[in-house]
mmCIF file of C-alpha atoms in Angstrom:
data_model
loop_
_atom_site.group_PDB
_atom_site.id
_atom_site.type_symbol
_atom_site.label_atom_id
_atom_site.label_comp_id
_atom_site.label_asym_id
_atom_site.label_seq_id
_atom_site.Cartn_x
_atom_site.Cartn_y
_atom_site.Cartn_z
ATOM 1 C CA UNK Z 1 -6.525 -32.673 -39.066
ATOM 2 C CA UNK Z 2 -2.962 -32.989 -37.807
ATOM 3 C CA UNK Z 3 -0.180 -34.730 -39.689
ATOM 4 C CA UNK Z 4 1.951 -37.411 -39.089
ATOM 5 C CA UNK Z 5 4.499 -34.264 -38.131
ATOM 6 C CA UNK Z 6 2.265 -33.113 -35.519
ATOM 7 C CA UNK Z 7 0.865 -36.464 -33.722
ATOM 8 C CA UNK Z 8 2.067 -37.020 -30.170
ATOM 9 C CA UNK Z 9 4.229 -39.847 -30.309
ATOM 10 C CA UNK Z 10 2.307 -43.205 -28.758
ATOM 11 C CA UNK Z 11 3.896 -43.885 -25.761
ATOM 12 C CA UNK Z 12 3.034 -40.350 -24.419
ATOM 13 C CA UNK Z 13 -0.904 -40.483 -26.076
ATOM 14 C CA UNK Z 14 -1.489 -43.515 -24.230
ATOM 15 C CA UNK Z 15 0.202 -42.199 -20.889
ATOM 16 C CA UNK Z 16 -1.598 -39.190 -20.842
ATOM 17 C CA UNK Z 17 -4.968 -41.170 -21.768
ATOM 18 C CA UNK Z 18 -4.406 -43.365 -18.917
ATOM 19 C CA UNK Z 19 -3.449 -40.373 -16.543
ATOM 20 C CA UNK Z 20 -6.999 -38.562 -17.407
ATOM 21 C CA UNK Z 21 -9.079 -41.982 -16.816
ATOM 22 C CA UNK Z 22 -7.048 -42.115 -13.413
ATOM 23 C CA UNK Z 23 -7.952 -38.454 -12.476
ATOM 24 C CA UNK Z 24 -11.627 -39.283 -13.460
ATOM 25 C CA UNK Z 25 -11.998 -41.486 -11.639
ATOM 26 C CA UNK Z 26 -11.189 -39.405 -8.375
ATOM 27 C CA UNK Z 27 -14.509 -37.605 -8.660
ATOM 28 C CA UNK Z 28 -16.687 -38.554 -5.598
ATOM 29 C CA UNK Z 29 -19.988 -38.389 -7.717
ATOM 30 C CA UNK Z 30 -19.306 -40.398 -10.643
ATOM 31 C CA UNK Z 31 -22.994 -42.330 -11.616
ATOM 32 C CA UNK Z 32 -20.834 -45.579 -12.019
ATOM 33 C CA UNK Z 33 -18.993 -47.208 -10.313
ATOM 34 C CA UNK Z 34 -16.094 -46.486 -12.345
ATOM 35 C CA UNK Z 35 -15.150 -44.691 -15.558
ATOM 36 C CA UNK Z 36 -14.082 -47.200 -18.224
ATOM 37 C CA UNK Z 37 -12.439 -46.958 -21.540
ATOM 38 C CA UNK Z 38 -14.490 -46.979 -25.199
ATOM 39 C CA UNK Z 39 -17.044 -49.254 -23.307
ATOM 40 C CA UNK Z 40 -19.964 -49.091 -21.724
ATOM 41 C CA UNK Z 41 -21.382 -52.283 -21.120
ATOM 42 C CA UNK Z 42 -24.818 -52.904 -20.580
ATOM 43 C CA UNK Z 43 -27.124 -50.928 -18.214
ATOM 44 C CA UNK Z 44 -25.385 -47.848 -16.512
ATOM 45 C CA UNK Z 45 -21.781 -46.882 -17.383
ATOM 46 C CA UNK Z 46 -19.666 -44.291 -17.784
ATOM 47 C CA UNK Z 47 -16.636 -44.100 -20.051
ATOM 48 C CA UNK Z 48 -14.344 -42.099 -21.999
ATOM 49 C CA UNK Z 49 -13.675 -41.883 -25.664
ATOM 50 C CA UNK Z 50 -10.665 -40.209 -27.776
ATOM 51 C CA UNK Z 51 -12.293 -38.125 -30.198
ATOM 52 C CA UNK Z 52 -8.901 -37.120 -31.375
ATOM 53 C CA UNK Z 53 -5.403 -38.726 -30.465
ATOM 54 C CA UNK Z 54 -3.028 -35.985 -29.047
ATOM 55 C CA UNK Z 55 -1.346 -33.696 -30.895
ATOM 56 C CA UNK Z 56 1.089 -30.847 -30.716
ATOM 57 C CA UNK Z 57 -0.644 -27.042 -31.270
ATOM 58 C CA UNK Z 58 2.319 -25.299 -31.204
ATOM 59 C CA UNK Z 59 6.460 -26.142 -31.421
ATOM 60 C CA UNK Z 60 8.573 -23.878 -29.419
ATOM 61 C CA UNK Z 61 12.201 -22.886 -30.246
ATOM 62 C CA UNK Z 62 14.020 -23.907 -27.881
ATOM 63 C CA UNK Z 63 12.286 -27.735 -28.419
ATOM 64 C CA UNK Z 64 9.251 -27.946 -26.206
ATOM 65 C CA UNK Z 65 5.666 -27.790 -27.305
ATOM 66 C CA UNK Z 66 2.324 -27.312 -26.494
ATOM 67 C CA UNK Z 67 -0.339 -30.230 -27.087
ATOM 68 C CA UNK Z 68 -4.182 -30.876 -26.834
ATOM 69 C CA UNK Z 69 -6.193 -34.315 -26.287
ATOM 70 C CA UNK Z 70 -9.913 -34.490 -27.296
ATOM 71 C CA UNK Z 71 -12.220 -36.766 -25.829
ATOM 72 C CA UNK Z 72 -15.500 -37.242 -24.567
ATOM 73 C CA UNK Z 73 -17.208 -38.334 -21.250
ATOM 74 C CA UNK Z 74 -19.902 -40.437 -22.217
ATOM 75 C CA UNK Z 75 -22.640 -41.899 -19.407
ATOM 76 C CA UNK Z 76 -25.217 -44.493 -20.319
ATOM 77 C CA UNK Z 77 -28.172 -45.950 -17.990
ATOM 78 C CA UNK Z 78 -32.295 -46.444 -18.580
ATOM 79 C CA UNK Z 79 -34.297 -43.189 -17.717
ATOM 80 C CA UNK Z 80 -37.726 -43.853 -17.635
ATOM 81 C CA UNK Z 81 -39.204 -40.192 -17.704
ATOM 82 C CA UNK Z 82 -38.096 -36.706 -19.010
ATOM 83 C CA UNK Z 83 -37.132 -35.786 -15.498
ATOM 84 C CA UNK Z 84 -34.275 -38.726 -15.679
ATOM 85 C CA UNK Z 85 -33.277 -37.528 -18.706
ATOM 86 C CA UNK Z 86 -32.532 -34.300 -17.546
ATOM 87 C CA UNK Z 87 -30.747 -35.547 -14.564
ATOM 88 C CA UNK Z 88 -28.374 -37.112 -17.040
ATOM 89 C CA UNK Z 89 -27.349 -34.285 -18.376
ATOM 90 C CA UNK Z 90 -26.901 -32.374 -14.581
ATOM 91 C CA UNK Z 91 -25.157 -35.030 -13.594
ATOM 92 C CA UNK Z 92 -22.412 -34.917 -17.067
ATOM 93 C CA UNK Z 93 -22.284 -30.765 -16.984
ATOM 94 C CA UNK Z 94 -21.531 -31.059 -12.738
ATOM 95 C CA UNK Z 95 -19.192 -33.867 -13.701
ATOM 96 C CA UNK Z 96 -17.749 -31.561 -16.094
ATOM 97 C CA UNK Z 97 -17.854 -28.070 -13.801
ATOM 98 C CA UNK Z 98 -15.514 -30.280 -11.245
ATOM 99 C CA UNK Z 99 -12.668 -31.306 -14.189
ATOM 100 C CA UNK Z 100 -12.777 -28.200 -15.204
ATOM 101 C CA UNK Z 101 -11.631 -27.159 -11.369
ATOM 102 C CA UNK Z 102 -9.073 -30.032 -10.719
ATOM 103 C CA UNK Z 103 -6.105 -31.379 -13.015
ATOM 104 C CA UNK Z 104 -4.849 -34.612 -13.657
ATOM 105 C CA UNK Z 105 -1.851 -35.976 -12.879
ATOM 106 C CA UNK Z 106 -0.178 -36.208 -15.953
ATOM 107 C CA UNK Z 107 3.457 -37.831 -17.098
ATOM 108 C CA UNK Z 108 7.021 -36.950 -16.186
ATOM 109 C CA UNK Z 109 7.743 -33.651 -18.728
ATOM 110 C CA UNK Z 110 3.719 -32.975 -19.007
ATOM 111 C CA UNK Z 111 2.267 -30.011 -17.272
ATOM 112 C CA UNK Z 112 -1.144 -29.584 -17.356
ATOM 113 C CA UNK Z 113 -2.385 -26.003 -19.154
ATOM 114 C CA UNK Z 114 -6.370 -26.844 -18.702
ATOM 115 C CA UNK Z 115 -9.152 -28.997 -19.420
ATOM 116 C CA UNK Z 116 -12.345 -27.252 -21.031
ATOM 117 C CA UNK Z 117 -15.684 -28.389 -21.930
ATOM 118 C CA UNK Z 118 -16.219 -27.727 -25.682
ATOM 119 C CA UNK Z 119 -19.556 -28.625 -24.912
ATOM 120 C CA UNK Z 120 -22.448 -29.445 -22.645
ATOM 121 C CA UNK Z 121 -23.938 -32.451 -22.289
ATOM 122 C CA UNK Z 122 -26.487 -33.899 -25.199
ATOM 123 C CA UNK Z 123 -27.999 -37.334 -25.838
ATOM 124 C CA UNK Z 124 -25.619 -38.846 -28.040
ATOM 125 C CA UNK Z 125 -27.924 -42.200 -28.577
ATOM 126 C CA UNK Z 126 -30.862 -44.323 -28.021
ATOM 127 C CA UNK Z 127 -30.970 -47.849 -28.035
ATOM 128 C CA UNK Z 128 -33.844 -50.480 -28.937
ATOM 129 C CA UNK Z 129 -33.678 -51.307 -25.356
ATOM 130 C CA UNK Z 130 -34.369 -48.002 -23.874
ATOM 131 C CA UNK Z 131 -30.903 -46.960 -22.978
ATOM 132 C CA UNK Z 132 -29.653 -44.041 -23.730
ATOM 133 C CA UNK Z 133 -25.948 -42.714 -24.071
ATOM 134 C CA UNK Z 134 -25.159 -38.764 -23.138
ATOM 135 C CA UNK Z 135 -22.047 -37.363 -23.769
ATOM 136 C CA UNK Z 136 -19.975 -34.120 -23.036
ATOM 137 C CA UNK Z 137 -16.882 -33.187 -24.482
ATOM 138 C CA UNK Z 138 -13.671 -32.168 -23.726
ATOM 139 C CA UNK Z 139 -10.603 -30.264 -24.708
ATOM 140 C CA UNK Z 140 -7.272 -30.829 -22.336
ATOM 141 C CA UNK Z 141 -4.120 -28.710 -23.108
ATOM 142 C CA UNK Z 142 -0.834 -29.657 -21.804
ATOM 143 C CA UNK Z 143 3.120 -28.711 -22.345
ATOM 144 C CA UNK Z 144 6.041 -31.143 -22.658
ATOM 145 C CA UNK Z 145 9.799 -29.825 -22.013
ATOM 146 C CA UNK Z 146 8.581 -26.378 -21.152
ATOM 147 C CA UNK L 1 39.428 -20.158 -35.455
ATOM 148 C CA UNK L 2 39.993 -22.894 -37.614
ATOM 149 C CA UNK L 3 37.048 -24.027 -39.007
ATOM 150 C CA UNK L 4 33.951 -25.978 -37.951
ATOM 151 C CA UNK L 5 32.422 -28.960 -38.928
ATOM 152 C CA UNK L 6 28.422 -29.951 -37.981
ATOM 153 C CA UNK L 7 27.817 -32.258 -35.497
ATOM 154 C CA UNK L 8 24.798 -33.866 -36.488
ATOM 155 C CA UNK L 9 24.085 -36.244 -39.109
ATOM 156 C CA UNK L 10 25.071 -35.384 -42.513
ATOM 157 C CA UNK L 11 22.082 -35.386 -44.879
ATOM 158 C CA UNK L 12 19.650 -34.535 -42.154
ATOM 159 C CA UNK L 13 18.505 -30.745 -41.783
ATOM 160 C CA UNK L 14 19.623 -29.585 -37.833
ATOM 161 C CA UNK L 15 16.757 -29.375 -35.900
ATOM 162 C CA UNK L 16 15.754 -25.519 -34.515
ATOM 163 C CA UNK L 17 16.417 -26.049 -30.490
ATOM 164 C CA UNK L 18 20.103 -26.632 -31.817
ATOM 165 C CA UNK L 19 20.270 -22.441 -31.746
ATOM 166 C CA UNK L 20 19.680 -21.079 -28.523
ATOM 167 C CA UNK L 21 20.256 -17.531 -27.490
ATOM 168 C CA UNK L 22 20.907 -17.110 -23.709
ATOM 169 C CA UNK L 23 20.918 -13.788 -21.544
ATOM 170 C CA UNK L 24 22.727 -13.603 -18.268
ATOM 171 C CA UNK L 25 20.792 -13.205 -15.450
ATOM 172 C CA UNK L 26 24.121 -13.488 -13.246
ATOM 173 C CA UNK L 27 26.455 -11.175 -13.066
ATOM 174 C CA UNK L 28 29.270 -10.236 -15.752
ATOM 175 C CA UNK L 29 32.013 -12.594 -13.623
ATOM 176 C CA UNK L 30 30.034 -15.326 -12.494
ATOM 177 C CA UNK L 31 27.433 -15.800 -15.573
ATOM 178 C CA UNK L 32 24.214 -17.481 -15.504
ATOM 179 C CA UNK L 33 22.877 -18.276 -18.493
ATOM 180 C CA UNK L 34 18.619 -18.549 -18.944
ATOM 181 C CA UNK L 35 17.565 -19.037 -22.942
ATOM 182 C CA UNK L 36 15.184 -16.755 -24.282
ATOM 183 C CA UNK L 37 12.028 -17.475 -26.375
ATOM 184 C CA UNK L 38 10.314 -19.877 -24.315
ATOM 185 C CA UNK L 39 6.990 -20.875 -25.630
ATOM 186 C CA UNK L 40 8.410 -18.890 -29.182
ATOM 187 C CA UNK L 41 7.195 -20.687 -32.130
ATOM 188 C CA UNK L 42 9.437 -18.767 -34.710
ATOM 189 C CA UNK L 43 12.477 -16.537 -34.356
ATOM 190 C CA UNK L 44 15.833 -16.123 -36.292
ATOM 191 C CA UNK L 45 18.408 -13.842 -36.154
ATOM 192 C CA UNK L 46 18.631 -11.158 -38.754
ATOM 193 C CA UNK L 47 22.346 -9.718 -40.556
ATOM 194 C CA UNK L 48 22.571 -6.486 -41.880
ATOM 195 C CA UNK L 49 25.710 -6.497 -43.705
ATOM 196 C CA UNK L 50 25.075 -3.106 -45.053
ATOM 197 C CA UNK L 51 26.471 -4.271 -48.472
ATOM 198 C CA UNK L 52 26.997 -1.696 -51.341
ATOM 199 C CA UNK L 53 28.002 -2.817 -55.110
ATOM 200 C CA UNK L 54 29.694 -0.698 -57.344
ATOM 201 C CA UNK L 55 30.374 -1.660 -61.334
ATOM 202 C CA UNK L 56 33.414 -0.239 -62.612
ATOM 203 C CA UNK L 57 34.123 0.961 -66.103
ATOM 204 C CA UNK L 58 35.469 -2.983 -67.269
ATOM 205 C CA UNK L 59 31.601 -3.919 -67.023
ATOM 206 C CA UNK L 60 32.814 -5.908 -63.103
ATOM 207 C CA UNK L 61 30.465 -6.028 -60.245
ATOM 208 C CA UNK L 62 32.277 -6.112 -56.742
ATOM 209 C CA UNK L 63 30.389 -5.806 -53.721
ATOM 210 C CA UNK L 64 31.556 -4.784 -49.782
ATOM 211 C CA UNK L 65 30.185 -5.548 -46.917
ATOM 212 C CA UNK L 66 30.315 -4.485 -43.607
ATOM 213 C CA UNK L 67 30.968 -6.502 -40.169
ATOM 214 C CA UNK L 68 27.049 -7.228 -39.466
ATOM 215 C CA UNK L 69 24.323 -5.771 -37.354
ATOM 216 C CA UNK L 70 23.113 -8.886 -35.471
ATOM 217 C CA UNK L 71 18.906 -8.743 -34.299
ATOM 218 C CA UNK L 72 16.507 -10.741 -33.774
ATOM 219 C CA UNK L 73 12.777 -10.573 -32.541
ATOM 220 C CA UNK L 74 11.067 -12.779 -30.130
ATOM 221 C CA UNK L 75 7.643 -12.853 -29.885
ATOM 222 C CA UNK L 76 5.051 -12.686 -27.950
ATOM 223 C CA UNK L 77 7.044 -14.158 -25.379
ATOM 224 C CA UNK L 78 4.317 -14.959 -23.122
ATOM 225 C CA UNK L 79 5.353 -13.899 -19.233
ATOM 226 C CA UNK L 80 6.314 -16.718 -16.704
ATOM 227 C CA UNK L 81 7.488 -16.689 -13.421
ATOM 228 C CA UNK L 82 9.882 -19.618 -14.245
ATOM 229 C CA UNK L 83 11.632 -17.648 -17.060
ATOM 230 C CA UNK L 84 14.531 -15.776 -15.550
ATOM 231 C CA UNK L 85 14.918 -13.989 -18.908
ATOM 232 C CA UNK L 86 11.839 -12.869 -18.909
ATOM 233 C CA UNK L 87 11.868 -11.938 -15.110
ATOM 234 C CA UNK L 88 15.023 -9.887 -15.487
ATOM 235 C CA UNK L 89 13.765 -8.199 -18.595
ATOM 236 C CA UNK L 90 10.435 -7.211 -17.221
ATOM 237 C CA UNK L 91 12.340 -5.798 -14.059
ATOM 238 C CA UNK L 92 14.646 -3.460 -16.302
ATOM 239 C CA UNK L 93 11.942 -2.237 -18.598
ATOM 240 C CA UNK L 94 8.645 -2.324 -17.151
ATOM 241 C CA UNK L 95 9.665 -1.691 -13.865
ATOM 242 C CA UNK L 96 12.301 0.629 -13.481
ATOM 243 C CA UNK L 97 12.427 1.731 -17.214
ATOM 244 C CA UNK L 98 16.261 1.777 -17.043
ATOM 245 C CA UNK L 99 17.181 2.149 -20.483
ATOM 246 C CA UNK L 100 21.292 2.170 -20.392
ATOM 247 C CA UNK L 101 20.829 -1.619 -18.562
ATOM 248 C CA UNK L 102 18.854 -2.504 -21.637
ATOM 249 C CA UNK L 103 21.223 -1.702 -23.722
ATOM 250 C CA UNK L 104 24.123 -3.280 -22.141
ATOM 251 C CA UNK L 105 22.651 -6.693 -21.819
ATOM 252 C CA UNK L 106 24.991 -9.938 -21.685
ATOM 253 C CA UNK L 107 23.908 -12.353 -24.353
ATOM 254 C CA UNK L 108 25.135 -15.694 -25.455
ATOM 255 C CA UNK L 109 24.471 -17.717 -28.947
ATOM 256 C CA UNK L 110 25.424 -21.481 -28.413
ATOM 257 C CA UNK L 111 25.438 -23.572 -32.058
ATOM 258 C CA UNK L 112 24.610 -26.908 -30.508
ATOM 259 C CA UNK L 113 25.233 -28.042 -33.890
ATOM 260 C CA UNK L 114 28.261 -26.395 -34.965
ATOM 261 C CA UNK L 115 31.557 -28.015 -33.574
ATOM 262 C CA UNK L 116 32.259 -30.717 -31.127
ATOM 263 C CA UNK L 117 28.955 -32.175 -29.348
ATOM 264 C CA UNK L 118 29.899 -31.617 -26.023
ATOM 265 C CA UNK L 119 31.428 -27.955 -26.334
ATOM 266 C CA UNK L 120 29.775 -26.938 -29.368
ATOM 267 C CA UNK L 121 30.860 -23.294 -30.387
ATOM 268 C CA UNK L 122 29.086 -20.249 -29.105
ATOM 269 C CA UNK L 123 29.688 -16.327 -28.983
ATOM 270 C CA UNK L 124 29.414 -13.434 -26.372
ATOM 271 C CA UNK L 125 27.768 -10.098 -26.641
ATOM 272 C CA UNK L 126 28.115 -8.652 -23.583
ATOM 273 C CA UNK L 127 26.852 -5.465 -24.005
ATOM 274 C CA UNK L 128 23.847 -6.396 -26.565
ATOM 275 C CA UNK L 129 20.747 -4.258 -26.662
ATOM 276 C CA UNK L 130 17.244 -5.267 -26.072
ATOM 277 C CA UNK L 131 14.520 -3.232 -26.426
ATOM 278 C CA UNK L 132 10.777 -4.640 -24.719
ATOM 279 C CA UNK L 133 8.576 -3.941 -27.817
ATOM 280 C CA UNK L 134 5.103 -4.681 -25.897
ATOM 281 C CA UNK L 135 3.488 -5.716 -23.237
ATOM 282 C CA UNK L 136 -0.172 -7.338 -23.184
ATOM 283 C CA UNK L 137 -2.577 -9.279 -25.437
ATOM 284 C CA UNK L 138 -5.596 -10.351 -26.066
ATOM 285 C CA UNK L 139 -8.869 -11.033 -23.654
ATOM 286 C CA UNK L 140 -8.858 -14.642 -22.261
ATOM 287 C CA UNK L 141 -5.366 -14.652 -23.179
ATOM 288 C CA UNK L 142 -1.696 -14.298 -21.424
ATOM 289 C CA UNK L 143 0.332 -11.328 -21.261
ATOM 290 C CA UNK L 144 3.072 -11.279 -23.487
ATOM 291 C CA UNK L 145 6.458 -9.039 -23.620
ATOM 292 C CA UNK L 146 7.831 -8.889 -27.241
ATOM 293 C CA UNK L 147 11.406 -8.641 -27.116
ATOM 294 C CA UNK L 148 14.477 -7.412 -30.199
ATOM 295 C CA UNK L 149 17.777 -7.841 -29.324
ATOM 296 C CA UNK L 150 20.274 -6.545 -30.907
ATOM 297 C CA UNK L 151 23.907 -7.915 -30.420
ATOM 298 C CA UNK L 152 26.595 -6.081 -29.388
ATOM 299 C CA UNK L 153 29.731 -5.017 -27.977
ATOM 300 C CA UNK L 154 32.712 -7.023 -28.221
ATOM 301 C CA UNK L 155 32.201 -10.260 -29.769
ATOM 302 C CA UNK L 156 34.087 -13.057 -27.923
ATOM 303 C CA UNK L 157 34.256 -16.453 -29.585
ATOM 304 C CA UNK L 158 34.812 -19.763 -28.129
ATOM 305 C CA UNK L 159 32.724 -23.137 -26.954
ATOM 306 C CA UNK L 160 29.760 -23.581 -24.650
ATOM 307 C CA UNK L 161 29.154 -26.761 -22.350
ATOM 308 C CA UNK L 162 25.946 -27.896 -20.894
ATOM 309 C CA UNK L 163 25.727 -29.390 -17.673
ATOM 310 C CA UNK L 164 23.077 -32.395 -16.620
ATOM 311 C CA UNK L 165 21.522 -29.720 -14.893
ATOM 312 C CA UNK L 166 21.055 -27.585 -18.050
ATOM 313 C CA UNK L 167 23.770 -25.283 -16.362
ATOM 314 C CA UNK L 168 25.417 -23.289 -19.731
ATOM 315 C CA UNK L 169 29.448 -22.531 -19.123
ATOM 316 C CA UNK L 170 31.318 -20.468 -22.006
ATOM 317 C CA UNK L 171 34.593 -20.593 -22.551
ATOM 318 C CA UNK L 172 36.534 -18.323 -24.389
#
């Protein structure tokens, strides 16, 4: 768990959250019509969720670092039979297969190392109402004054 | 040289980019200056003072030291086409193994921290020594060069200024 030493200041957290919500939201085959943030809403939706705030991984000598964000592409709707269940899943791990080929475009100072899947797609949830949440999750890696 | 005070603010430690080691990638008359140890996570410099201590028959201790051997390691130095350091480095040793340019290297020490802000002081070895330790790493990894430098020839004191651009100028 990293310290208050190693956090990624605020300003730059939130830019580079907002800059990975833009760049998913370039994907052609989302299942929504949009990718939101921490919310899904009723019915189908797709969203992402900061399982860790940034952070820096490594500090370089001559004052530049390395940093990683964690989050997690979660996709909700109502499948009805095993078959839609499974689609869910195709549909996160292709989602995933094209981030994993593309980069964002991230702030000023930021270049983008890579964004890796640190898993594939699972069922995360069930609700009362039939709906079910999967979610796949990500590691992306990026450098600052480098 | 009379001496120096710190720039930065008293009570707070100086932060580590404040010591940057540069190699010139220009020529000896018209100097361009490219820092080393990019994406290096830890590296000092090391002084061998090659100190001896003698007691004499009174029961003293004195102690003499020797004008010190300057070195210092960095690593792993992962390779970049950005990093003229690097590029220059990789061209003497791995390419054309020429191992009297190695050891007549140009380097420069700037003490961001040490003098006045804007031309803090800094010091020349222009014929310093660096020896490319390694080359390689591990699968799914980067490459990485290793580098030890050891500073030499004549010392030449004086300031360093740094441009908008990042351009480094010493002045003697």
């Amino acid at each position: 768990m990293p310290n208050n030493e190693t956090l990624i200041i605020a300003p730059e957290a939130e830019q580079v959250e907002r800059a990975v919500r833009a760049w998913l939201n370039t994907y052609s085959e989302k299942p929504a019509r949009m990718v939101d943030v921490e919310y899904l809403g009723d019915g189908t939706g797709l969203t992402i969720s900061t399982v860790q705030a940034a952070y820096k991984t490594r500090q370089f000598i001559l004052g530049g670092y390395q940093a990683q964000y964690q989050f997690s592409l979660l996709y909700q709707t109502v499948p009805t039979t095993a078959n839609e269940r499974l689609e869910m899943d195709e549909i996160l791990n292709n989602y995933a297969s094209w981030i994993e080929a593309t980069k964002p475009e991230l702030p000023a100072k930021c270049s983008f190392i890579k964004c890796t899947r640190n898993t594939n797609a699972a069922l995360l949830g069930r609700d009362a109402d039939g709906s079910e949440v999967h979610q796949i999750m990500f590691t992306l890696l990026y450098e600052v004054n480098v | 040289m009379a001496d120096l005070t710190f720039n930065t603010q008293g009570g707070q430690t100086v932060a580590r980019e404040l010591l940057i080691a540069y190699l010139n990638t220009g020529t000896a008359s018209t100097p361009v200056w490219s820092p080393l140890g990019k994406r290096v996570e830890d590296s000092s410099t090391e002084f061998d003072w090659d100190s001896e201590t003698k007691r004499d028959i009174l029961g003293a201790t004195y102690g003499t030291l020797k004008k010190p051997v300057i070195s210092q390691t960095f690593d792993p130095c992962e390779l970049d086409g950005d990093d003229a350091a690097q590029v220059k480095l990789w061209n003497l040793a791995v390419k054309d193994q020429d191992a009297q340019a190695l050891a007549a290297q140009d380097v420069l020490i700037v003490h961001f921290y040490a003098g006045e802000s804007a031309t803090p002081f800094a010091e020349r070895y222009p014929s310093s020594m660096i020896e490319i330790t390694g080359l390689g790493g591990e699968g799914g990894g980067t490459v990485g060069m290793p580098i030890t430098v050891t500073y030499g020839g004549t010392r030449a004191t004086g300031t360093a200024s740094k441009a908008q651009d990042g351009t480094i100028t010493f002045t003697a």
